[in-house]
Amino acid sequence: MSETDAFVARWRPSSFLPAADSRDGALTFVIAVLCFLACLTALGVIASDRAARGWSDQLTRQATIIVRPKANETPDSAAARAAETLAGVKGVSEARALEKEKVEAMVAPWLGDISDLDDLPVPRLVAVDLDPNGPATAADMDAALKAQGVDGIVDDHSIWTADIARAAGMVRWFGAAVFGLIAAAAGAVVAFATKAGLQARRDVVEVLHLSGADDHFIARLFQLRFARMAAVAGLFGAAGAAIIGAGLRLAGGEGGLTPVLPITWTDLLAVAPCPVLAALVAAIAARLTAEGLIRDMA
């Protein structure tokens, strides 16, 4: 092999984009932080939705009856008669009258200690457990009470379940809004980096144009570069969020750190798509930015 052939064999054309840039570390860090926050938001929304469904299921399986005694009966006897009546209603698993002490404990947060106020008319309560497969409706229980002459008010907790459903919907919309803002921020960061990279290589772009290079070919170089960078950053961000989620799960035992926001091991799988989504957002932002700038340079 001649010296010329050896030189040609060793020579490789340099890439239009260098393999590394001094700004790559900062850009990767910013995207990783954004992905970390997005994954934490996803875990929070999933845990909140599970908690809301758990509260709703618990409320829909129970009902409370407020019993008011008539003139010829005591509060305890009226509550006992109501419980006996409701126990025979189809769709009711169990009905039990609550003792006076339990009722006083329930109203204590609002009225304070009323145990020494015997003249205060405190209504008795009947706790009803409903059959989850075919629960009795409030109308069924109210009709049964009226048929037996019991003066009672049926509370099927529908107001509470509606409030919980509304709160869960607001959390989901909040999570979607946060995702949108994070995606927009990541796209803006990548667009800025693409613009800086193209401006730094403006002369090379002009030479490529004179050589017949297509605009899409040049834009694709930036698209692939920032997509790979965002995928790596997304992997780091997702891993960090998964570690935090696992720590919360381990710290709280079976229900996670707090029963209010229960986290399960399967929830950690929600961070898995993060690298792909980050790469997709970066690729779109880089491609659109590069094509617009290249057309202006032409």
XYZ file of C-alpha atoms in Angstrom:
298
model
C 0.000 0.000 0.000
C 1.388 3.408 -0.976
C 1.667 6.317 1.391
C -1.258 8.007 -0.390
C -3.473 4.948 0.025
C -2.524 4.698 3.714
C -3.394 8.354 4.243
C -6.768 7.936 2.529
C -7.499 4.834 4.621
C -6.799 6.752 7.842
C -8.710 9.861 6.796
C -12.265 10.257 7.890
C -14.400 13.292 7.069
C -15.232 15.319 10.159
C -18.835 15.462 11.233
C -20.887 18.579 10.634
C -21.788 18.484 14.322
C -18.954 17.692 16.736
C -19.254 14.603 18.895
C -19.260 16.744 22.035
C -20.025 20.346 22.857
C -19.233 22.373 25.945
C -22.941 23.167 26.312
C -24.116 19.565 26.146
C -23.707 18.967 29.860
C -25.823 21.947 30.854
C -28.514 21.105 28.313
C -28.632 17.475 29.432
C -28.934 18.574 33.055
C -31.822 20.952 32.317
C -33.759 18.333 30.339
C -33.067 15.705 33.020
C -34.482 18.003 35.709
C -37.578 18.695 33.612
C -38.089 14.968 33.056
C -37.587 14.328 36.771
C -40.302 16.834 37.652
C -42.628 15.403 35.004
C -42.194 11.877 36.367
C -42.799 13.015 39.947
C -45.966 14.739 38.768
C -47.098 11.528 37.083
C -46.520 9.524 40.253
C -48.400 12.115 42.305
C -51.378 12.096 39.941
C -51.529 8.291 39.915
C -51.363 8.105 43.708
C -53.985 10.843 44.096
C -56.333 9.112 41.678
C -55.953 5.818 43.551
C -56.625 7.515 46.880
C -59.726 9.229 45.477
C -61.070 5.962 44.091
C -60.426 4.266 47.428
C -62.303 6.944 49.345
C -65.186 6.865 46.868
C -65.442 3.068 47.039
C -65.458 3.194 50.816
C -68.168 5.842 50.923
C -70.367 4.140 48.358
C -70.292 0.948 50.438
C -71.636 2.746 53.509
C -74.545 4.935 54.549
C -75.497 6.797 57.697
C -79.002 7.169 59.098
C -79.837 10.057 61.423
C -82.652 8.832 63.682
C -84.935 11.205 65.557
C -86.959 9.572 68.331
C -90.672 10.091 68.536
C -92.466 11.300 71.634
C -93.193 7.823 72.953
C -89.693 6.311 72.577
C -86.135 6.882 73.691
C -83.299 7.760 71.290
C -81.668 4.365 71.858
C -84.847 2.418 71.172
C -85.501 4.463 68.024
C -81.980 3.760 66.734
C -82.345 0.060 67.535
C -85.661 -0.113 65.663
C -84.125 1.667 62.666
C -81.178 -0.724 62.607
C -83.502 -3.727 62.782
C -85.598 -2.339 59.931
C -82.641 -1.621 57.671
C -81.044 -5.016 58.305
C -83.924 -6.584 56.394
C -83.578 -4.337 53.333
C -82.179 -6.004 50.228
C -78.697 -4.719 49.488
C -77.807 -4.014 53.133
C -75.088 -6.228 54.597
C -75.242 -4.923 58.152
C -76.944 -2.151 60.116
C -75.892 -1.216 63.647
C -76.917 1.563 65.974
C -74.049 3.623 67.327
C -73.793 4.144 71.054
C -74.305 7.590 72.498
C -70.609 7.831 73.406
C -69.575 7.271 69.770
C -72.008 9.904 68.532
C -70.697 12.408 71.064
C -67.131 11.640 69.964
C -68.096 12.282 66.346
C -69.593 15.723 67.071
C -66.872 16.693 69.556
C -64.672 18.395 66.909
C -67.527 20.869 66.237
C -69.390 21.101 69.576
C -66.716 20.091 72.043
C -67.384 17.828 75.011
C -71.166 17.488 75.408
C -71.173 14.412 77.637
C -72.324 16.471 80.609
C -75.167 18.130 78.691
C -77.876 15.524 79.097
C -80.601 17.938 78.013
C -78.960 18.517 74.623
C -80.944 16.502 72.045
C -78.255 14.528 70.230
C -79.736 12.355 67.458
C -78.715 8.732 67.253
C -76.889 7.372 64.241
C -77.189 4.034 62.471
C -74.199 2.869 60.440
C -75.157 0.806 57.390
C -72.801 -1.414 55.409
C -74.038 -1.949 51.861
C -73.627 -4.989 49.658
C -70.903 -4.048 47.139
C -72.436 -6.298 44.467
C -75.912 -4.776 44.740
C -76.095 -1.918 47.235
C -79.423 -0.628 48.457
C -80.312 2.864 47.313
C -81.170 5.771 49.557
C -84.752 5.590 48.283
C -85.016 1.906 49.273
C -83.788 2.580 52.800
C -85.954 5.669 53.204
C -89.039 3.739 52.074
C -88.305 0.930 54.539
C -87.921 3.393 57.426
C -91.171 5.188 56.578
C -93.011 1.880 56.295
C -92.049 1.094 59.898
C -92.813 4.594 61.134
C -89.178 5.475 61.840
C -88.272 9.159 61.595
C -84.853 9.047 59.963
C -82.754 10.850 57.378
C -80.713 8.722 54.985
C -77.259 10.017 54.078
C -75.761 7.919 51.265
C -72.612 10.107 51.159
C -73.349 11.121 47.568
C -72.318 14.713 48.313
C -68.933 13.537 49.603
C -68.329 11.209 46.664
C -69.179 14.014 44.236
C -66.683 16.313 45.965
C -64.008 13.616 45.835
C -64.649 12.971 42.143
C -64.442 16.696 41.425
C -61.186 17.019 43.361
C -59.704 14.015 41.544
C -60.646 15.563 38.205
C -58.958 18.818 39.174
C -55.781 16.920 40.108
C -55.775 15.160 36.748
C -56.207 18.436 34.872
C -53.471 20.010 36.989
C -51.146 17.131 36.126
C -51.933 17.499 32.422
C -51.222 21.237 32.614
C -47.884 20.606 34.334
C -46.970 18.065 31.652
C -47.786 20.595 28.962
C -45.669 23.290 30.580
C -42.726 20.933 31.070
C -42.916 19.727 27.460
C -43.062 23.333 26.235
C -40.066 24.254 28.415
C -38.061 21.290 27.118
C -38.939 22.167 23.525
C -37.918 25.786 24.074
C -34.568 24.747 25.537
C -33.850 22.432 22.610
C -34.938 25.084 20.109
C -32.546 27.585 21.687
C -29.692 25.070 21.559
C -30.503 24.249 17.922
C -30.503 27.916 16.990
C -27.151 28.462 18.708
C -25.652 25.433 16.976
C -26.803 26.540 13.554
C -25.645 30.119 14.040
C -22.199 28.855 15.080
C -21.991 26.783 11.882
C -23.592 29.221 9.469
C -20.654 29.143 7.096
C -20.723 25.343 6.979
C -24.457 25.413 6.207
C -23.805 27.759 3.293
C -21.089 25.463 1.937
C -23.427 22.472 2.225
C -26.080 24.404 0.315
C -23.605 25.200 -2.449
C -22.683 21.508 -2.533
C -26.322 20.585 -3.125
C -27.196 19.367 0.375
C -30.917 19.259 1.100
C -32.360 21.368 3.949
C -33.998 18.295 5.425
C -30.639 16.512 5.528
C -29.067 19.301 7.594
C -32.104 19.579 9.879
C -32.080 15.822 10.416
C -28.539 16.045 11.820
C -29.747 18.352 14.591
C -32.879 16.289 15.078
C -30.929 13.097 15.711
C -28.339 14.809 17.900
C -30.804 16.419 20.293
C -33.128 13.415 20.288
C -30.271 11.205 21.537
C -29.303 13.814 24.119
C -32.895 14.158 25.365
C -33.297 10.381 25.562
C -30.244 10.131 27.813
C -31.458 13.044 29.927
C -34.923 11.492 30.137
C -33.392 8.248 31.323
C -31.578 10.032 34.135
C -34.681 12.007 35.096
C -36.909 8.932 35.085
C -34.385 6.966 37.128
C -34.229 9.752 39.728
C -38.019 9.896 40.010
C -38.219 6.102 40.283
C -35.689 6.152 43.113
C -37.705 8.789 44.958
C -40.894 6.802 44.417
C -39.283 3.597 45.633
C -37.981 5.422 48.700
C -41.473 6.699 49.516
C -42.874 3.211 49.025
C -40.282 1.597 51.287
C -40.508 4.295 53.954
C -44.227 3.835 54.514
C -44.637 0.080 54.395
C -47.643 -1.405 52.655
C -49.467 1.853 51.952
C -46.471 3.938 50.967
C -45.231 6.932 52.909
C -48.775 8.010 53.690
C -52.177 6.343 53.178
C -53.405 9.650 51.743
C -51.180 9.167 48.658
C -50.616 5.403 48.374
C -47.801 4.420 46.015
C -47.441 0.895 44.651
C -44.504 -0.748 42.933
C -46.358 -0.859 39.620
C -46.673 2.929 39.712
C -42.947 3.176 39.069
C -43.557 1.805 35.571
C -45.198 5.131 34.727
C -41.747 6.728 34.344
C -40.661 4.202 31.697
C -41.940 6.177 28.653
C -40.112 9.329 29.767
C -36.927 8.854 27.647
C -38.990 8.170 24.535
C -41.272 11.152 25.107
C -38.303 13.415 25.844
C -36.575 12.305 22.641
C -39.776 12.868 20.650
C -40.259 16.413 21.993
C -36.597 17.257 21.369
C -36.665 15.815 17.855
C -39.744 17.822 16.871
C -38.411 21.048 18.382
C -34.975 20.649 16.781
C -36.393 19.722 13.382
C -38.833 22.618 13.200
C -36.276 25.134 14.471
C -33.531 23.918 12.172
C -35.710 23.933 9.062
C -36.925 27.466 9.769
C -33.420 28.828 10.337
C -31.933 27.037 7.330
C -34.591 28.527 5.072
C -33.670 31.969 6.377
C -29.982 31.294 5.679
C -30.617 30.177 2.134
